[in-house]
């Protein structure tokens, strides 16, 4: 079996910069290991805590402790770089010449989820983000105005549920919560 030339180039470039990686396995990368870690993480009840990172991405949580603050790992033939140093992340994000898009979801995921915020790229993502941000601001203004007029309730859980519904309705249908009650 030959080695993947792209992987060898990535490995050399990353290791020369101090970025380490979990052991690579030919063809599937470490997908089975990731799957096992996720299954183990979700098989037991979670402690009452807001720190959910080890629960939702146990593989990255574990590897950051083993291999350092910045790692590269392979999902099949796709390399993914994980940067957890804030200063380095700021530096990377300030470079406008490189595209920091998400990996393609593949044909099945694209058909299932469509071309919304989760899977869109480039200008489409910017347009989706702007429309969602506008909807969030308008919906929040309405809720805050209602709180000023009526007064803030001690139990705001229902208010935040209404806010989330209203943002979704405005973004998806162009309606507000009051008009969209019939939809939901």
PDB file of C-alpha atoms in Angstrom:
ATOM      1  CA  UNK A   1       0.000   0.000   0.000  1.00  0.00           C
ATOM      2  CA  UNK A   2       1.296   3.441  -0.918  1.00  0.00           C
ATOM      3  CA  UNK A   3       0.981   6.499   1.237  1.00  0.00           C
ATOM      4  CA  UNK A   4      -1.249   9.447   0.473  1.00  0.00           C
ATOM      5  CA  UNK A   5       1.039  12.205  -0.946  1.00  0.00           C
ATOM      6  CA  UNK A   6      -1.350  14.949   0.184  1.00  0.00           C
ATOM      7  CA  UNK A   7      -1.269  13.570   3.709  1.00  0.00           C
ATOM      8  CA  UNK A   8       2.545  13.393   3.705  1.00  0.00           C
ATOM      9  CA  UNK A   9       2.748  17.066   2.642  1.00  0.00           C
ATOM     10  CA  UNK A  10       0.233  18.129   5.298  1.00  0.00           C
ATOM     11  CA  UNK A  11       1.983  16.071   7.940  1.00  0.00           C
ATOM     12  CA  UNK A  12       5.383  17.610   7.175  1.00  0.00           C
ATOM     13  CA  UNK A  13       4.007  21.167   7.036  1.00  0.00           C
ATOM     14  CA  UNK A  14       2.080  20.778  10.279  1.00  0.00           C
ATOM     15  CA  UNK A  15       4.762  18.942  12.262  1.00  0.00           C
ATOM     16  CA  UNK A  16       7.337  21.579  11.280  1.00  0.00           C
ATOM     17  CA  UNK A  17       5.026  24.125  12.965  1.00  0.00           C
ATOM     18  CA  UNK A  18       4.527  22.011  16.081  1.00  0.00           C
ATOM     19  CA  UNK A  19       1.049  20.761  15.172  1.00  0.00           C
ATOM     20  CA  UNK A  20       0.640  17.088  16.039  1.00  0.00           C
ATOM     21  CA  UNK A  21      -2.006  14.553  15.081  1.00  0.00           C
ATOM     22  CA  UNK A  22      -3.533  11.265  16.174  1.00  0.00           C
ATOM     23  CA  UNK A  23      -2.310   8.203  14.253  1.00  0.00           C
ATOM     24  CA  UNK A  24      -3.718   8.032  10.729  1.00  0.00           C
ATOM     25  CA  UNK A  25      -5.408   4.943   9.369  1.00  0.00           C
ATOM     26  CA  UNK A  26      -5.524   4.389   5.630  1.00  0.00           C
ATOM     27  CA  UNK A  27      -8.759   5.107   3.668  1.00  0.00           C
ATOM     28  CA  UNK A  28     -11.162   5.849   6.537  1.00  0.00           C
ATOM     29  CA  UNK A  29      -8.776   7.872   8.668  1.00  0.00           C
ATOM     30  CA  UNK A  30      -9.931   7.688  12.256  1.00  0.00           C
ATOM     31  CA  UNK A  31     -13.689   7.702  11.719  1.00  0.00           C
ATOM     32  CA  UNK A  32     -14.154   4.454  13.649  1.00  0.00           C
ATOM     33  CA  UNK A  33     -12.176   5.803  16.622  1.00  0.00           C
ATOM     34  CA  UNK A  34     -14.224   9.024  16.572  1.00  0.00           C
ATOM     35  CA  UNK A  35     -17.462   7.044  16.416  1.00  0.00           C
ATOM     36  CA  UNK A  36     -16.404   4.861  19.367  1.00  0.00           C
ATOM     37  CA  UNK A  37     -15.483   7.915  21.458  1.00  0.00           C
ATOM     38  CA  UNK A  38     -18.815   9.608  20.709  1.00  0.00           C
ATOM     39  CA  UNK A  39     -20.759   6.427  21.526  1.00  0.00           C
ATOM     40  CA  UNK A  40     -18.875   6.050  24.817  1.00  0.00           C
ATOM     41  CA  UNK A  41     -19.425   9.715  25.683  1.00  0.00           C
ATOM     42  CA  UNK A  42     -23.169   9.617  25.045  1.00  0.00           C
ATOM     43  CA  UNK A  43     -23.822   6.214  26.621  1.00  0.00           C
ATOM     44  CA  UNK A  44     -23.738   7.500  30.195  1.00  0.00           C
ATOM     45  CA  UNK A  45     -25.714  10.320  31.828  1.00  0.00           C
ATOM     46  CA  UNK A  46     -24.113  13.742  31.732  1.00  0.00           C
ATOM     47  CA  UNK A  47     -23.183  15.700  34.849  1.00  0.00           C
ATOM     48  CA  UNK A  48     -25.198  18.838  35.452  1.00  0.00           C
ATOM     49  CA  UNK A  49     -22.863  21.337  33.848  1.00  0.00           C
ATOM     50  CA  UNK A  50     -22.717  23.881  31.056  1.00  0.00           C
ATOM     51  CA  UNK A  51     -19.353  22.470  29.945  1.00  0.00           C
ATOM     52  CA  UNK A  52     -20.570  20.175  27.165  1.00  0.00           C
ATOM     53  CA  UNK A  53     -17.498  20.131  24.900  1.00  0.00           C
ATOM     54  CA  UNK A  54     -16.268  16.696  26.126  1.00  0.00           C
ATOM     55  CA  UNK A  55     -19.760  15.357  25.518  1.00  0.00           C
ATOM     56  CA  UNK A  56     -20.358  16.609  21.989  1.00  0.00           C
ATOM     57  CA  UNK A  57     -16.802  16.310  20.642  1.00  0.00           C
ATOM     58  CA  UNK A  58     -14.995  13.869  22.925  1.00  0.00           C
ATOM     59  CA  UNK A  59     -12.379  13.020  20.301  1.00  0.00           C
ATOM     60  CA  UNK A  60     -11.196  16.621  19.947  1.00  0.00           C
ATOM     61  CA  UNK A  61     -11.346  17.170  23.714  1.00  0.00           C
ATOM     62  CA  UNK A  62      -9.187  14.095  24.294  1.00  0.00           C
ATOM     63  CA  UNK A  63      -6.695  14.844  21.510  1.00  0.00           C
ATOM     64  CA  UNK A  64      -6.172  18.442  22.644  1.00  0.00           C
ATOM     65  CA  UNK A  65      -4.982  17.048  25.984  1.00  0.00           C
ATOM     66  CA  UNK A  66      -2.794  14.390  24.343  1.00  0.00           C
ATOM     67  CA  UNK A  67      -1.321  16.190  21.299  1.00  0.00           C
ATOM     68  CA  UNK A  68      -1.344  19.853  22.299  1.00  0.00           C
ATOM     69  CA  UNK A  69      -3.402  23.005  21.789  1.00  0.00           C
ATOM     70  CA  UNK A  70      -3.483  22.774  17.985  1.00  0.00           C
ATOM     71  CA  UNK A  71      -4.019  19.503  16.157  1.00  0.00           C
ATOM     72  CA  UNK A  72      -4.774  18.161  12.723  1.00  0.00           C
ATOM     73  CA  UNK A  73      -6.846  15.045  12.189  1.00  0.00           C
ATOM     74  CA  UNK A  74      -8.269  13.223   9.204  1.00  0.00           C
ATOM     75  CA  UNK A  75     -11.891  12.362   8.504  1.00  0.00           C
ATOM     76  CA  UNK A  76     -11.438   9.982   5.607  1.00  0.00           C
ATOM     77  CA  UNK A  77      -9.358  11.943   3.088  1.00  0.00           C
ATOM     78  CA  UNK A  78     -10.329  15.353   4.513  1.00  0.00           C
ATOM     79  CA  UNK A  79      -7.841  17.039   6.851  1.00  0.00           C
ATOM     80  CA  UNK A  80      -9.282  19.170   9.652  1.00  0.00           C
ATOM     81  CA  UNK A  81      -7.225  21.636  11.643  1.00  0.00           C
ATOM     82  CA  UNK A  82      -8.304  22.409  15.211  1.00  0.00           C
ATOM     83  CA  UNK A  83      -6.860  25.607  16.687  1.00  0.00           C
ATOM     84  CA  UNK A  84      -7.558  26.313  20.354  1.00  0.00           C
ATOM     85  CA  UNK A  85      -5.109  29.162  21.003  1.00  0.00           C
ATOM     86  CA  UNK A  86      -7.081  32.444  20.885  1.00  0.00           C
ATOM     87  CA  UNK A  87      -4.169  34.583  19.665  1.00  0.00           C
ATOM     88  CA  UNK A  88      -3.334  32.197  16.829  1.00  0.00           C
ATOM     89  CA  UNK A  89      -7.004  31.943  15.911  1.00  0.00           C
ATOM     90  CA  UNK A  90      -7.250  35.754  15.723  1.00  0.00           C
ATOM     91  CA  UNK A  91      -4.213  35.818  13.446  1.00  0.00           C
ATOM     92  CA  UNK A  92      -5.638  33.120  11.169  1.00  0.00           C
ATOM     93  CA  UNK A  93      -9.047  34.795  10.942  1.00  0.00           C
ATOM     94  CA  UNK A  94      -7.479  38.171  10.105  1.00  0.00           C
ATOM     95  CA  UNK A  95      -5.970  36.812   6.869  1.00  0.00           C
ATOM     96  CA  UNK A  96      -8.553  37.635   4.191  1.00  0.00           C
ATOM     97  CA  UNK A  97      -6.765  35.827   1.352  1.00  0.00           C
ATOM     98  CA  UNK A  98      -7.709  32.377   2.627  1.00  0.00           C
ATOM     99  CA  UNK A  99     -11.166  30.869   2.706  1.00  0.00           C
ATOM    100  CA  UNK A 100     -12.258  29.350   6.010  1.00  0.00           C
ATOM    101  CA  UNK A 101     -15.265  27.472   4.669  1.00  0.00           C
ATOM    102  CA  UNK A 102     -16.835  24.418   6.144  1.00  0.00           C
ATOM    103  CA  UNK A 103     -16.186  21.035   4.614  1.00  0.00           C
ATOM    104  CA  UNK A 104     -18.825  19.948   2.123  1.00  0.00           C
ATOM    105  CA  UNK A 105     -21.570  17.896   3.757  1.00  0.00           C
ATOM    106  CA  UNK A 106     -21.787  15.502   0.832  1.00  0.00           C
ATOM    107  CA  UNK A 107     -24.768  14.890  -1.442  1.00  0.00           C
ATOM    108  CA  UNK A 108     -26.999  13.186   1.134  1.00  0.00           C
ATOM    109  CA  UNK A 109     -26.523  15.827   3.831  1.00  0.00           C
ATOM    110  CA  UNK A 110     -26.900  18.625   1.260  1.00  0.00           C
ATOM    111  CA  UNK A 111     -30.240  17.186   0.112  1.00  0.00           C
ATOM    112  CA  UNK A 112     -31.399  16.642   3.685  1.00  0.00           C
ATOM    113  CA  UNK A 113     -30.453  20.057   5.112  1.00  0.00           C
ATOM    114  CA  UNK A 114     -30.570  22.243   1.991  1.00  0.00           C
ATOM    115  CA  UNK A 115     -28.543  25.388   1.440  1.00  0.00           C
ATOM    116  CA  UNK A 116     -29.257  27.215   4.701  1.00  0.00           C
ATOM    117  CA  UNK A 117     -26.895  28.555   7.368  1.00  0.00           C
ATOM    118  CA  UNK A 118     -25.521  25.158   8.281  1.00  0.00           C
ATOM    119  CA  UNK A 119     -24.135  24.176   4.876  1.00  0.00           C
ATOM    120  CA  UNK A 120     -23.908  27.388   2.842  1.00  0.00           C
ATOM    121  CA  UNK A 121     -20.590  28.967   1.858  1.00  0.00           C
ATOM    122  CA  UNK A 122     -19.272  32.343   0.722  1.00  0.00           C
ATOM    123  CA  UNK A 123     -21.747  34.996  -0.400  1.00  0.00           C
ATOM    124  CA  UNK A 124     -24.731  32.721   0.232  1.00  0.00           C
ATOM    125  CA  UNK A 125     -23.628  32.271   3.863  1.00  0.00           C
ATOM    126  CA  UNK A 126     -23.108  36.040   4.260  1.00  0.00           C
ATOM    127  CA  UNK A 127     -26.629  36.733   2.940  1.00  0.00           C
ATOM    128  CA  UNK A 128     -28.148  34.077   5.206  1.00  0.00           C
ATOM    129  CA  UNK A 129     -26.206  35.424   8.187  1.00  0.00           C
ATOM    130  CA  UNK A 130     -27.296  39.016   7.546  1.00  0.00           C
ATOM    131  CA  UNK A 131     -30.964  38.097   7.163  1.00  0.00           C
ATOM    132  CA  UNK A 132     -30.862  35.994  10.325  1.00  0.00           C
ATOM    133  CA  UNK A 133     -29.102  38.772  12.271  1.00  0.00           C
ATOM    134  CA  UNK A 134     -31.729  41.307  11.139  1.00  0.00           C
ATOM    135  CA  UNK A 135     -34.520  38.942  12.164  1.00  0.00           C
ATOM    136  CA  UNK A 136     -32.914  38.385  15.571  1.00  0.00           C
ATOM    137  CA  UNK A 137     -32.540  42.117  16.212  1.00  0.00           C
ATOM    138  CA  UNK A 138     -36.129  42.901  15.168  1.00  0.00           C
ATOM    139  CA  UNK A 139     -37.541  40.054  17.255  1.00  0.00           C
ATOM    140  CA  UNK A 140     -35.465  41.000  20.300  1.00  0.00           C
ATOM    141  CA  UNK A 141     -36.598  44.633  19.994  1.00  0.00           C
ATOM    142  CA  UNK A 142     -40.243  43.517  20.026  1.00  0.00           C
ATOM    143  CA  UNK A 143     -39.732  41.337  23.111  1.00  0.00           C
ATOM    144  CA  UNK A 144     -37.818  44.076  24.955  1.00  0.00           C
ATOM    145  CA  UNK A 145     -40.549  46.584  24.110  1.00  0.00           C
ATOM    146  CA  UNK A 146     -43.184  44.167  25.444  1.00  0.00           C
ATOM    147  CA  UNK A 147     -41.103  43.753  28.628  1.00  0.00           C
ATOM    148  CA  UNK A 148     -40.992  47.543  29.027  1.00  0.00           C
ATOM    149  CA  UNK A 149     -44.756  47.848  28.514  1.00  0.00           C
ATOM    150  CA  UNK A 150     -45.909  44.830  30.540  1.00  0.00           C
ATOM    151  CA  UNK A 151     -42.944  44.271  32.826  1.00  0.00           C
ATOM    152  CA  UNK A 152     -40.399  41.485  32.957  1.00  0.00           C
ATOM    153  CA  UNK A 153     -41.642  38.148  34.213  1.00  0.00           C
ATOM    154  CA  UNK A 154     -39.548  36.155  36.642  1.00  0.00           C
ATOM    155  CA  UNK A 155     -39.905  33.070  34.459  1.00  0.00           C
ATOM    156  CA  UNK A 156     -38.451  34.055  31.089  1.00  0.00           C
ATOM    157  CA  UNK A 157     -38.136  30.543  29.637  1.00  0.00           C
ATOM    158  CA  UNK A 158     -41.378  30.936  27.682  1.00  0.00           C
ATOM    159  CA  UNK A 159     -40.272  34.377  26.490  1.00  0.00           C
ATOM    160  CA  UNK A 160     -37.041  32.951  25.070  1.00  0.00           C
ATOM    161  CA  UNK A 161     -38.974  30.115  23.404  1.00  0.00           C
ATOM    162  CA  UNK A 162     -41.168  32.746  21.756  1.00  0.00           C
ATOM    163  CA  UNK A 163     -38.072  34.710  20.731  1.00  0.00           C
ATOM    164  CA  UNK A 164     -36.505  31.633  19.112  1.00  0.00           C
ATOM    165  CA  UNK A 165     -39.773  30.824  17.307  1.00  0.00           C
ATOM    166  CA  UNK A 166     -40.098  34.382  16.095  1.00  0.00           C
ATOM    167  CA  UNK A 167     -36.532  34.472  14.744  1.00  0.00           C
ATOM    168  CA  UNK A 168     -37.112  31.202  12.888  1.00  0.00           C
ATOM    169  CA  UNK A 169     -40.417  32.461  11.483  1.00  0.00           C
ATOM    170  CA  UNK A 170     -38.983  35.793  10.382  1.00  0.00           C
ATOM    171  CA  UNK A 171     -35.967  34.136   8.781  1.00  0.00           C
ATOM    172  CA  UNK A 172     -37.847  31.305   7.104  1.00  0.00           C
ATOM    173  CA  UNK A 173     -41.198  32.882   6.248  1.00  0.00           C
ATOM    174  CA  UNK A 174     -40.836  36.636   6.718  1.00  0.00           C
ATOM    175  CA  UNK A 175     -43.523  36.580   9.421  1.00  0.00           C
ATOM    176  CA  UNK A 176     -43.423  37.544  13.045  1.00  0.00           C
ATOM    177  CA  UNK A 177     -44.452  35.383  16.003  1.00  0.00           C
ATOM    178  CA  UNK A 178     -47.968  36.778  16.263  1.00  0.00           C
ATOM    179  CA  UNK A 179     -48.676  36.098  12.561  1.00  0.00           C
ATOM    180  CA  UNK A 180     -46.903  32.734  12.692  1.00  0.00           C
ATOM    181  CA  UNK A 181     -48.870  31.234  15.593  1.00  0.00           C
ATOM    182  CA  UNK A 182     -51.128  29.610  12.986  1.00  0.00           C
ATOM    183  CA  UNK A 183     -48.099  27.990  11.274  1.00  0.00           C
ATOM    184  CA  UNK A 184     -46.805  26.352  14.446  1.00  0.00           C
TER     185      UNK A 184
END
